[in-house]
Tab-separated table of C-alpha atoms and ligand atoms in Angstrom:
chain	number	residue	atom	x	y	z
A	1	MET	CA	0.000	0.000	0.000
A	2	PHE	CA	2.738	2.385	0.907
A	3	ILE	CA	4.691	1.420	-2.149
A	4	ASN	CA	1.882	2.506	-4.393
A	5	LEU	CA	1.660	5.900	-2.903
A	6	GLU	CA	2.249	8.574	-5.411
A	7	LEU	CA	4.315	11.507	-4.382
A	8	ASN	CA	1.264	13.635	-4.949
A	9	ASP	CA	-0.674	11.744	-2.282
A	10	LEU	CA	1.934	12.745	0.199
A	11	HIS	CA	1.858	16.302	-0.805
A	12	PRO	CA	-0.888	17.617	1.464
A	13	ILE	CA	0.779	16.360	4.609
A	14	LEU	CA	4.217	17.450	3.534
A	15	ASN	CA	3.417	20.766	5.003
A	16	SER	CA	4.782	22.852	7.775
A	17	GLU	CA	4.264	20.806	10.953
A	18	ILE	CA	5.734	17.533	9.706
A	19	VAL	CA	8.583	19.091	7.776
A	20	PHE	CA	9.342	21.279	10.737
A	21	SER	CA	9.367	18.319	13.104
A	22	VAL	CA	11.599	16.205	10.886
A	23	LEU	CA	14.038	19.029	10.331
A	24	LEU	CA	14.033	19.722	14.023
A	25	MET	CA	14.737	16.078	14.793
A	26	ILE	CA	17.704	16.044	12.403
A	27	PHE	CA	18.963	19.290	13.847
A	28	LEU	CA	18.666	18.032	17.422
A	29	LEU	CA	20.451	14.799	16.560
A	30	LEU	CA	23.278	16.733	14.917
A	31	LEU	CA	23.437	19.076	17.872
A	32	TYR	CA	23.535	16.086	20.179
A	33	PHE	CA	26.474	14.535	18.360
A	34	VAL	CA	28.375	17.798	18.219
A	35	MET	CA	27.767	18.491	21.894
A	36	ALA	CA	28.370	14.922	23.001
A	37	LYS	CA	31.842	14.917	21.449
A	38	LYS	CA	34.049	14.909	24.512
A	39	PRO	CA	37.357	16.706	24.693
A	40	SER	CA	40.242	14.283	24.500
A	41	ASN	CA	41.895	14.942	27.864
A	42	LYS	CA	40.039	13.551	30.855
A	43	VAL	CA	39.796	16.073	33.675
A	44	TYR	CA	39.838	14.939	37.303
A	45	LEU	CA	38.785	16.858	40.369
A	46	ILE	CA	41.368	15.590	42.823
A	47	ASP	CA	39.825	17.287	45.850
A	48	PHE	CA	38.471	20.606	47.097
A	49	ALA	CA	38.476	22.531	50.370
A	50	CYS	CA	36.159	25.084	51.967
A	51	TYR	CA	37.315	27.791	54.314
A	52	LYS	CA	35.909	27.711	57.824
A	53	PRO	CA	36.324	31.130	59.467
A	54	PRO	CA	37.247	31.407	63.189
A	55	THR	CA	34.350	31.028	65.615
A	56	SER	CA	35.023	34.571	66.824
A	57	GLN	CA	33.355	35.744	63.589
A	58	ILE	CA	30.076	33.942	64.244
A	59	ARG	CA	27.130	36.254	64.800
A	60	SER	CA	23.508	35.365	65.476
A	61	ARG	CA	20.740	37.131	63.594
A	62	ASP	CA	19.653	39.087	66.657
A	63	ILE	CA	23.168	40.295	67.333
A	64	ILE	CA	23.617	41.378	63.710
A	65	VAL	CA	20.441	43.452	63.875
A	66	LYS	CA	21.436	44.823	67.283
A	67	GLU	CA	24.913	45.837	66.109
A	68	THR	CA	23.497	47.402	62.960
A	69	ALA	CA	21.086	49.411	65.098
A	70	GLU	CA	23.885	50.524	67.425
A	71	SER	CA	25.784	52.000	64.518
A	72	GLY	CA	23.110	54.690	64.546
A	73	ARG	CA	23.182	55.005	60.791
A	74	PHE	CA	19.822	53.463	59.987
A	75	SER	CA	16.180	54.422	60.396
A	76	GLU	CA	13.725	52.334	62.433
A	77	GLU	CA	12.046	51.410	59.177
A	78	ILE	CA	15.191	49.921	57.619
A	79	LEU	CA	16.062	48.106	60.853
A	80	ASP	CA	12.595	46.634	60.951
A	81	PHE	CA	12.972	45.488	57.367
A	82	MET	CA	16.328	43.948	58.245
A	83	LYS	CA	14.861	42.091	61.199
A	84	LYS	CA	11.998	40.634	59.146
A	85	THR	CA	14.329	39.682	56.319
A	86	MET	CA	16.750	37.931	58.643
A	87	GLU	CA	13.940	35.956	60.252
A	88	ARG	CA	12.744	34.639	56.919
A	89	SER	CA	16.005	34.404	55.030
A	90	GLY	CA	16.750	30.763	55.821
A	91	LEU	CA	19.951	31.810	57.583
A	92	GLY	CA	20.655	30.405	61.034
A	93	ASP	CA	22.446	31.875	64.029
A	94	SER	CA	25.991	30.765	63.295
A	95	THR	CA	26.987	32.398	60.029
A	96	TYR	CA	30.279	34.260	59.759
A	97	VAL	CA	30.495	38.007	59.288
A	98	ALA	CA	33.610	39.976	58.322
A	99	GLU	CA	35.796	41.385	61.102
A	100	VAL	CA	35.280	44.935	59.855
A	101	PHE	CA	31.740	44.914	61.256
A	102	PHE	CA	32.901	44.401	64.851
A	103	GLY	CA	34.174	47.915	65.447
A	104	LYS	CA	31.811	50.682	66.505
A	105	GLU	CA	32.412	52.620	63.321
A	106	TYR	CA	31.986	50.951	59.914
A	107	ASN	CA	34.808	52.442	57.919
A	108	PRO	CA	36.332	49.758	55.690
A	109	SER	CA	39.763	50.235	54.181
A	110	MET	CA	41.482	48.512	51.280
A	111	ARG	CA	43.531	46.690	53.917
A	112	ASP	CA	40.433	45.356	55.713
A	113	ALA	CA	39.033	44.031	52.453
A	114	ARG	CA	42.348	42.426	51.563
A	115	ARG	CA	42.558	40.832	54.981
A	116	GLU	CA	39.129	39.247	54.635
A	117	VAL	CA	39.889	37.830	51.193
A	118	GLU	CA	43.361	36.632	52.152
A	119	MET	CA	41.967	34.821	55.164
A	120	SER	CA	39.439	32.901	53.095
A	121	VAL	CA	41.661	32.321	50.056
A	122	PHE	CA	44.736	31.249	52.014
A	123	GLY	CA	42.570	29.274	54.435
A	124	ALA	CA	40.993	27.293	51.601
A	125	VAL	CA	44.209	26.830	49.591
A	126	ASP	CA	46.274	25.783	52.659
A	127	THR	CA	43.689	23.145	53.494
A	128	LEU	CA	43.569	21.942	49.892
A	129	LEU	CA	47.361	21.608	49.660
A	130	ALA	CA	47.410	19.718	52.959
A	131	LYS	CA	44.637	17.411	51.781
A	132	THR	CA	46.088	16.593	48.380
A	133	GLY	CA	49.812	16.785	49.105
A	134	VAL	CA	50.310	18.425	45.714
A	135	LYS	CA	53.488	20.482	45.458
A	136	CYS	CA	53.194	24.182	44.663
A	137	GLU	CA	55.748	23.914	41.842
A	138	ASP	CA	53.523	21.414	40.031
A	139	ILE	CA	50.579	23.816	39.724
A	140	GLY	CA	50.421	25.145	36.161
A	141	ILE	CA	47.161	27.099	36.072
A	142	VAL	CA	45.448	29.402	38.596
A	143	ILE	CA	41.943	30.783	38.120
A	144	VAL	CA	40.367	33.036	40.740
A	145	ASN	CA	36.855	34.395	40.724
A	146	CYS	CA	35.646	37.112	43.044
A	147	CYS	CA	32.847	39.383	41.974
A	148	ILE	CA	33.309	42.735	43.654
A	149	TYR	CA	36.709	42.943	45.352
A	150	ASN	CA	39.248	43.657	42.643
A	151	PRO	CA	42.723	44.648	43.934
A	152	GLU	CA	45.889	45.411	42.051
A	153	PRO	CA	47.982	43.282	41.778
A	154	SER	CA	45.181	40.830	41.204
A	155	LEU	CA	43.981	38.051	43.469
A	156	CYS	CA	45.840	35.626	41.175
A	157	SER	CA	49.077	37.493	41.860
A	158	ILE	CA	48.359	37.442	45.588
A	159	ILE	CA	48.157	33.636	45.358
A	160	VAL	CA	51.206	33.247	43.092
A	161	ASN	CA	53.204	35.453	45.442
A	162	ARG	CA	52.094	33.742	48.636
A	163	TYR	CA	52.701	30.184	47.392
A	164	LYS	CA	55.709	31.080	45.214
A	165	LEU	CA	54.203	29.397	42.176
A	166	LYS	CA	56.409	28.861	39.131
A	167	GLU	CA	57.109	31.597	36.599
A	168	SER	CA	55.401	29.779	33.742
A	169	ILE	CA	52.119	29.798	35.681
A	170	ILE	CA	49.034	30.672	33.621
A	171	THR	CA	46.609	32.893	35.551
A	172	TYR	CA	43.077	34.183	35.000
A	173	ASN	CA	41.311	36.572	37.318
A	174	LEU	CA	37.525	36.657	36.836
A	175	VAL	CA	35.776	39.679	38.354
A	176	GLY	CA	32.233	41.032	38.290
A	177	MET	CA	30.777	37.746	37.099
A	178	GLY	CA	28.400	37.032	39.979
A	179	CYS	CA	27.443	33.920	41.900
A	180	SER	CA	27.706	31.553	38.950
A	181	ALA	CA	31.329	32.410	38.150
A	182	GLY	CA	32.762	29.637	40.320
A	183	LEU	CA	31.387	26.957	38.020
A	184	LEU	CA	32.317	29.062	35.009
A	185	ALA	CA	35.902	28.991	36.332
A	186	ILE	CA	35.736	25.186	36.447
A	187	GLY	CA	34.683	25.258	32.780
A	188	LEU	CA	37.594	27.527	31.910
A	189	ALA	CA	39.997	25.194	33.728
A	190	GLU	CA	38.565	22.247	31.814
A	191	GLN	CA	39.232	23.987	28.518
A	192	LEU	CA	42.754	25.015	29.498
A	193	LEU	CA	43.464	21.439	30.525
A	194	GLN	CA	42.686	20.381	26.963
A	195	VAL	CA	45.729	22.263	25.704
A	196	HIS	CA	48.146	22.064	28.622
A	197	ASN	CA	48.953	18.411	29.193
A	198	ASN	CA	50.098	17.001	32.525
A	199	SER	CA	48.963	20.006	34.533
A	200	TYR	CA	47.293	20.853	37.773
A	201	ALA	CA	44.787	23.696	37.759
A	202	LEU	CA	43.928	25.497	40.991
A	203	VAL	CA	40.529	27.222	41.019
A	204	VAL	CA	39.661	29.584	43.879
A	205	SER	CA	36.150	31.000	44.390
A	206	THR	CA	35.449	33.670	46.957
A	207	GLU	CA	33.733	36.972	47.681
A	208	SER	CA	34.557	39.883	49.956
A	209	ILE	CA	31.794	41.511	51.942
A	210	THR	CA	33.988	43.984	53.831
A	211	GLU	CA	33.444	46.899	51.461
A	212	ASN	CA	29.981	45.860	50.402
A	213	PHE	CA	27.779	46.974	53.243
A	214	TYR	CA	25.162	49.255	51.759
A	215	LEU	CA	24.640	52.363	53.873
A	216	GLY	CA	21.670	53.919	52.118
A	217	LYS	CA	17.910	53.771	52.573
A	218	ASP	CA	16.865	51.785	49.537
A	219	ARG	CA	15.389	48.495	50.725
A	220	SER	CA	16.075	46.583	47.532
A	221	LYS	CA	19.787	47.353	47.935
A	222	PHE	CA	19.710	46.604	51.644
A	223	LEU	CA	18.837	42.957	51.006
A	224	THR	CA	22.421	41.925	50.277
A	225	ASN	CA	23.461	43.316	53.681
A	226	CYS	CA	21.228	40.745	55.301
A	227	ILE	CA	22.360	37.544	53.602
A	228	PHE	CA	25.955	37.839	52.345
A	229	ARG	CA	28.543	36.079	54.504
A	230	VAL	CA	32.255	35.217	54.540
A	231	GLY	CA	33.333	32.129	52.601
A	232	GLY	CA	35.727	30.697	50.052
A	233	ALA	CA	36.643	27.442	48.329
A	234	ALA	CA	39.667	26.019	46.523
A	235	ILE	CA	39.461	23.219	43.980
A	236	LEU	CA	42.284	21.192	42.429
A	237	LEU	CA	41.810	19.808	38.920
A	238	SER	CA	44.208	17.671	36.956
A	239	ASN	CA	44.553	16.063	33.539
A	240	ARG	CA	47.411	13.791	34.547
A	241	PRO	CA	46.450	10.239	33.592
A	242	SER	CA	47.997	9.008	36.865
A	243	ASP	CA	45.403	10.975	38.843
A	244	ASN	CA	42.615	8.621	37.808
A	245	THR	CA	43.351	6.530	40.895
A	246	ASN	CA	43.534	9.209	43.577
A	247	SER	CA	40.883	11.717	42.479
A	248	LYS	CA	37.498	12.112	44.101
A	249	TYR	CA	35.618	13.020	40.955
A	250	GLN	CA	35.859	13.070	37.222
A	251	LEU	CA	34.569	16.195	35.523
A	252	LEU	CA	31.987	15.065	32.987
A	253	HIS	CA	30.399	18.265	31.725
A	254	THR	CA	30.419	21.999	32.244
A	255	ILE	CA	27.497	23.854	30.690
A	256	ARG	CA	27.226	27.627	30.541
A	257	THR	CA	24.338	29.797	29.426
A	258	ASN	CA	23.678	33.495	29.657
A	259	THR	CA	21.120	36.036	28.523
A	260	SER	CA	23.249	39.147	28.941
A	261	SER	CA	22.229	40.433	25.523
A	262	SER	CA	18.687	40.909	26.800
A	263	ASP	CA	18.267	44.251	28.573
A	264	ARG	CA	15.811	42.830	31.079
A	265	SER	CA	18.289	40.133	32.110
A	266	TYR	CA	21.257	42.442	32.076
A	267	ASN	CA	19.668	45.058	34.316
A	268	CYS	CA	18.023	42.807	36.905
A	269	ILE	CA	21.027	42.716	39.275
A	270	LEU	CA	23.041	45.887	39.002
A	271	ARG	CA	25.632	47.580	41.196
A	272	GLU	CA	25.011	51.312	41.092
A	273	GLU	CA	24.433	54.452	43.138
A	274	ASP	CA	21.059	55.113	44.689
A	275	THR	CA	19.419	58.530	44.459
A	276	ALA	CA	21.610	59.764	47.343
A	277	GLY	CA	24.783	58.615	45.577
A	278	ILE	CA	25.400	55.602	47.833
A	279	VAL	CA	26.593	52.437	46.085
A	280	GLY	CA	24.668	49.197	46.449
A	281	ILE	CA	23.340	46.256	44.472
A	282	THR	CA	19.906	46.822	42.963
A	283	ILE	CA	17.723	43.796	42.393
A	284	ASN	CA	14.661	44.513	40.296
A	285	LYS	CA	11.434	42.667	39.515
A	286	ASP	CA	12.846	41.151	36.338
A	287	LEU	CA	14.995	38.805	38.425
A	288	LEU	CA	12.558	35.919	38.227
A	289	TYR	CA	12.031	36.406	34.507
A	290	ALA	CA	15.800	36.493	33.923
A	291	ALA	CA	16.410	33.483	36.145
A	292	ILE	CA	13.822	31.382	34.342
A	293	SER	CA	14.887	32.360	30.845
A	294	THR	CA	18.527	31.585	31.626
A	295	ILE	CA	18.146	28.463	33.750
A	296	LYS	CA	15.745	26.777	31.313
A	297	PRO	CA	18.187	26.433	28.389
A	298	ASN	CA	20.916	25.386	30.830
A	299	VAL	CA	18.767	22.604	32.250
A	300	ALA	CA	17.762	21.533	28.725
A	301	ALA	CA	21.423	21.367	27.699
A	302	VAL	CA	22.235	19.319	30.794
A	303	GLY	CA	19.356	16.999	29.897
A	304	SER	CA	20.594	16.488	26.362
A	305	LEU	CA	23.983	15.469	27.738
A	306	ILE	CA	23.102	13.225	30.638
A	307	LEU	CA	19.576	11.847	30.257
A	308	PRO	CA	19.290	8.242	29.101
A	309	LEU	CA	18.029	7.684	25.562
A	310	GLU	CA	14.534	6.604	26.607
A	311	GLU	CA	13.983	9.807	28.584
A	312	LYS	CA	15.148	11.862	25.616
A	313	LEU	CA	12.818	9.953	23.295
A	314	LEU	CA	9.837	10.431	25.597
A	315	TYR	CA	10.632	14.101	25.788
A	316	PHE	CA	11.012	14.366	22.034
A	317	ILE	CA	7.768	12.535	21.238
A	318	ASN	CA	5.969	14.731	23.727
A	319	TYR	CA	7.529	17.787	22.135
A	320	ILE	CA	6.354	16.768	18.661
A	321	ALA	CA	2.887	15.988	19.995
A	322	ARG	CA	2.667	19.413	21.514
A	323	LYS	CA	3.923	20.978	18.283
A	324	LEU	CA	1.133	19.149	16.465
A	325	LYS	CA	-1.241	20.776	18.948
A	326	LEU	CA	-2.315	17.486	20.487
A	327	ASN	CA	-3.686	18.025	23.921
A	328	VAL	CA	-0.853	16.606	26.073
A	329	ARG	CA	0.984	17.945	29.061
A	330	PRO	CA	4.657	18.788	28.718
A	331	TYR	CA	6.791	15.806	29.697
A	332	VAL	CA	9.219	16.461	32.535
A	333	PRO	CA	12.233	14.170	32.161
A	334	ASN	CA	13.267	12.293	35.282
A	335	TYR	CA	16.702	13.730	36.133
A	336	ARG	CA	16.673	11.707	39.325
A	337	LYS	CA	17.498	8.622	37.235
A	338	VAL	CA	20.953	9.920	36.375
A	339	VAL	CA	21.842	12.339	39.162
A	340	GLU	CA	22.182	11.191	42.771
A	341	HIS	CA	23.217	14.518	44.321
A	342	PHE	CA	21.840	17.904	43.417
A	343	THR	CA	23.535	21.030	44.771
A	344	PRO	CA	21.980	24.265	43.514
A	345	HIS	CA	23.388	27.641	44.581
A	346	VAL	CA	21.793	28.791	47.848
A	347	GLY	CA	20.380	31.947	46.248
A	348	GLY	CA	16.705	32.800	46.146
A	349	LYS	CA	13.991	30.573	47.634
A	350	PRO	CA	11.426	31.203	44.856
A	351	VAL	CA	13.957	30.178	42.204
A	352	LEU	CA	14.974	27.093	44.173
A	353	ASP	CA	11.372	26.067	44.739
A	354	ALA	CA	10.613	26.389	41.029
A	355	LEU	CA	13.752	24.443	40.132
A	356	GLN	CA	12.959	21.673	42.595
A	357	LYS	CA	9.433	21.292	41.242
A	358	THR	CA	10.417	21.366	37.578
A	359	LEU	CA	13.179	18.807	37.986
A	360	GLY	CA	11.222	16.535	40.290
A	361	PHE	CA	13.685	16.661	43.179
A	362	THR	CA	12.492	15.906	46.702
A	363	ASN	CA	12.996	17.952	49.859
A	364	ASP	CA	15.782	15.556	50.807
A	365	ASP	CA	17.542	16.383	47.552
A	366	MET	CA	17.460	20.074	48.478
A	367	GLU	CA	18.869	19.495	51.963
A	368	ALA	CA	22.497	20.344	51.146
A	369	SER	CA	21.503	23.667	49.626
A	370	ARG	CA	19.151	24.712	52.431
A	371	MET	CA	21.496	23.627	55.227
A	372	THR	CA	24.412	25.476	53.626
A	373	LEU	CA	22.327	28.646	53.517
A	374	TYR	CA	21.389	28.061	57.158
A	375	ARG	CA	24.927	27.441	58.419
A	376	TYR	CA	27.079	29.643	56.170
A	377	GLY	CA	24.669	32.170	54.630
A	378	ASN	CA	25.016	33.341	51.053
A	379	THR	CA	28.739	32.982	50.297
A	380	SER	CA	28.142	33.634	46.599
A	381	SER	CA	30.180	31.500	44.177
A	382	SER	CA	31.735	29.241	46.827
A	383	SER	CA	28.352	28.072	48.161
A	384	VAL	CA	28.087	25.053	45.833
A	385	TRP	CA	31.320	23.667	47.341
A	386	TYR	CA	30.023	23.936	50.916
A	387	GLU	CA	27.019	22.011	49.646
A	388	LEU	CA	29.134	19.270	48.124
A	389	ALA	CA	31.101	19.126	51.377
A	390	TYR	CA	27.789	18.638	53.192
A	391	VAL	CA	26.835	15.735	50.948
A	392	GLU	CA	30.282	14.191	51.523
A	393	ALA	CA	30.171	14.694	55.295
A	394	LYS	CA	26.836	12.892	55.378
A	395	GLY	CA	28.581	9.929	53.748
A	396	TRP	CA	26.204	9.996	50.799
A	397	VAL	CA	28.763	10.037	47.969
A	398	LYS	CA	29.278	6.511	46.634
A	399	LYS	CA	31.507	5.422	43.792
A	400	GLY	CA	29.822	6.050	40.436
A	401	ASN	CA	27.341	8.614	41.819
A	402	ARG	CA	26.744	11.722	39.797
A	403	VAL	CA	26.639	15.228	41.194
A	404	TRP	CA	24.906	18.166	39.526
A	405	GLN	CA	26.081	21.585	40.671
A	406	ILE	CA	24.133	24.524	39.302
A	407	ALA	CA	24.659	28.220	40.020
A	408	PHE	CA	23.038	31.365	38.680
A	409	GLY	CA	23.532	35.060	39.186
A	410	SER	CA	23.984	38.486	37.701
A	411	GLY	CA	24.596	38.769	33.973
A	412	PHE	CA	22.240	36.914	33.852
A	413	LYS	CA	24.233	33.675	33.837
A	414	CYS	CA	23.628	30.064	34.712
A	415	ASN	CA	26.321	27.394	34.877
A	416	SER	CA	26.184	23.691	35.567
A	417	VAL	CA	28.869	21.158	36.346
A	418	ILE	CA	28.339	17.397	36.280
A	419	LEU	CA	30.758	15.286	38.301
A	420	SER	CA	31.092	11.541	38.594
A	421	ALA	CA	32.432	10.134	41.869
A	422	MET	CA	35.495	7.972	41.276
A	423	LYS	CA	35.378	6.548	44.776
A	424	THR	CA	33.178	6.370	47.834
A	425	VAL	CA	34.066	9.413	49.885
A	426	ASP	CA	35.126	8.555	53.452
A	427	TYR	CA	35.447	10.480	56.671
A	428	ASP	CA	37.518	13.607	56.238
A	429	GLU	CA	38.568	15.669	59.227
A	430	LYS	CA	39.246	18.710	57.017
A	431	ASN	CA	35.670	18.876	55.781
A	432	PRO	CA	34.134	22.005	57.405
A	433	TRP	CA	30.997	20.078	58.379
A	434	THR	CA	32.680	17.028	59.915
A	435	ASP	CA	32.555	17.905	63.603
A	436	GLU	CA	28.947	19.106	63.518
A	437	ILE	CA	27.274	17.053	60.798
A	438	SER	CA	25.220	15.007	63.272
A	439	ARG	CA	23.329	18.179	64.174
A	440	PHE	CA	22.006	18.496	60.616
A	441	PRO	CA	19.506	18.728	59.048
A	442	VAL	CA	17.812	21.227	61.292
A	443	SER	CA	14.152	21.793	60.627
A	444	LEU	CA	13.360	25.120	59.057
A	445	GLU	CA	9.890	26.176	60.026
A	446	ASP	CA	8.239	26.658	56.691
A	447	CYS	CA	9.272	30.262	56.592
A	448	GLU	CA	7.645	32.731	54.308
A	449	PRO	CA	9.885	33.950	51.533
A	450	VAL	CA	12.028	36.998	52.182
A	451	PRO	CA	10.016	40.201	51.756
A	452	VAL	CA	11.833	41.481	48.722
A	453	PHE	CA	11.360	45.102	47.841
A	454	PHE	CA	12.140	45.088	44.180
A	455	GLU	CA	12.887	48.231	42.282
A	456	SER	CA	10.599	48.640	39.304
A	457	PRO	CA	12.562	48.013	36.120
A	458	LYS	CA	13.655	51.227	34.430
B	501	LIG	C1	47.842	16.190	24.994
B	501	LIG	O1	47.368	14.881	25.233
B	501	LIG	C2	46.378	14.448	24.294
B	501	LIG	C3	45.945	13.058	24.687
B	501	LIG	O2	45.558	12.994	26.008
B	501	LIG	C4	46.969	14.449	22.896
B	501	LIG	O3	45.946	14.093	21.982
B	501	LIG	C5	47.486	15.849	22.571
B	501	LIG	O4	48.138	15.825	21.310
B	501	LIG	C6	48.474	16.301	23.628
B	501	LIG	N1	48.839	17.716	23.377
B	501	LIG	C7	50.063	18.163	23.411
B	501	LIG	C8	50.242	19.621	23.128
B	501	LIG	O5	51.015	17.456	23.677
B	502	LIG	C1	26.913	32.663	26.981
B	502	LIG	O1	26.141	31.569	26.542
B	502	LIG	C2	26.591	30.962	25.333
B	502	LIG	C3	25.669	29.821	25.006
B	502	LIG	O2	24.367	30.047	25.412
B	502	LIG	C4	28.019	30.483	25.492
B	502	LIG	O3	28.495	29.971	24.255
B	502	LIG	C5	28.911	31.622	25.981
B	502	LIG	O4	30.204	31.121	26.218
B	502	LIG	C6	28.332	32.185	27.241
B	502	LIG	N1	29.135	33.285	27.742
B	502	LIG	C7	29.411	33.424	29.032
B	502	LIG	C8	30.204	34.641	29.401
B	502	LIG	O5	29.057	32.623	29.875
B	503	LIG	C1	22.824	35.361	47.009
B	503	LIG	O1	23.532	36.337	46.334
B	503	LIG	C2	23.265	36.464	44.973
B	503	LIG	C3	24.124	37.562	44.399
B	503	LIG	O2	25.435	37.171	44.273
B	503	LIG	C4	21.813	36.755	44.709
B	503	LIG	O3	21.554	36.697	43.324
B	503	LIG	C5	20.947	35.735	45.430
B	503	LIG	O4	19.607	36.089	45.319
B	503	LIG	C6	21.347	35.654	46.897
B	503	LIG	N1	20.642	34.611	47.612
B	503	LIG	C7	19.586	34.792	48.429
B	503	LIG	C8	19.142	33.618	49.219
B	503	LIG	O5	19.035	35.851	48.541
């Protein structure tokens, strides 16, 4: 019957929908093969370390509000806003604040800011070197990311100078790139390790809050005062074939997306002066729009790389059906089948809730993220490493498990990293959670989301 079909009989259906679908299928397959082509050098994540500040820097929420009030700089209204925000932020009572806030007068200097960053960077790198036993002269690449603090010489130079790294060292200093830049730095290291054989790459992610306390009256800018805390992480990557026996993880994929060319995305998190000329970070109402339109393609790209064939097929058939205007619900692929540990950046409860729902992760899957926010606050780009440390301290990482780290922030950017555990991770006394892990998870009373006072987009 088919054989007798004349070309003409086919003609009526050879119209838009079908042709479009077939072309799309071919395109997606091609895209899949292009994207699935792995770089030739395998990249290992030997180990990582998170900085744990001294207990003298711990401040409870009440004390933070009290000390802010005592500074005498803020109106009752702003202090009230701060109090409410802190109650609902998901932060606990043992986060670390910078030393500069302990004096009576907040008057940060370049030296204070440098001290904060050096403490977290050196703290994390010292621990990492002690953990891995790697020699400083063997490190070939250093990448540092820190969004706002930008000294000269750069943070890379501070590290090269402190550890006396070799002259041929290759360094990259990423500034102003927001909370997702830590995973972006991992992607950069991966690419560099494709061209520099037999190398170690040291990646350091941190943020300085010393100079970032907003002193104005604008509530949308005041938000960052409430949730940013001290933190930093150092990660050691390698492409040496011999490291396949002593590394914790293999780096499978790094996926980066951004929507910076869209004005709405670009402007949604912006560091600028308020009407009184005081610098702060404005977060406007477009944040959710930007987050969704940037995270979506990132998640789709992750799916195309890691989902098993049957999940991709189900998704594709569903997609075609919806294109043909059949009345079916969008199919949500089951990421749980291929990812055992999910560690999204601590930022933004509404975004996290949406992400959790869309990807079908349970509350247990979100534990590492929520507990990290509770214990360490928003440490920006290093937060995903505190989360992975949490998962490790719980003893959850088994050989062959996959980890999905995802971070998003200003730009707007979203970056994902997929790791595969090369061994079952054991007890580690240098993990920042080790001596207190039995106290977690704590129950967070289902707190209302932070009362965000968004600026209206311009
Ligand atoms: C680096 O190693 C890869 C194999 O792992 C090889 O294909 C490539 O040619 C090497 N590059 C250089 C510059 O030696
Ligand atoms: C922006 O995203 C595109 C793909 O969506 C990617 O090729 C590019 O490298 C990204 N740029 C940054 C700065 O992340
Ligand atoms: C954490 O900080 C980033 C900015 O770097 C921000 O986008 C995010 O919303 C913050 N997280 C929370 C929980 O507010």
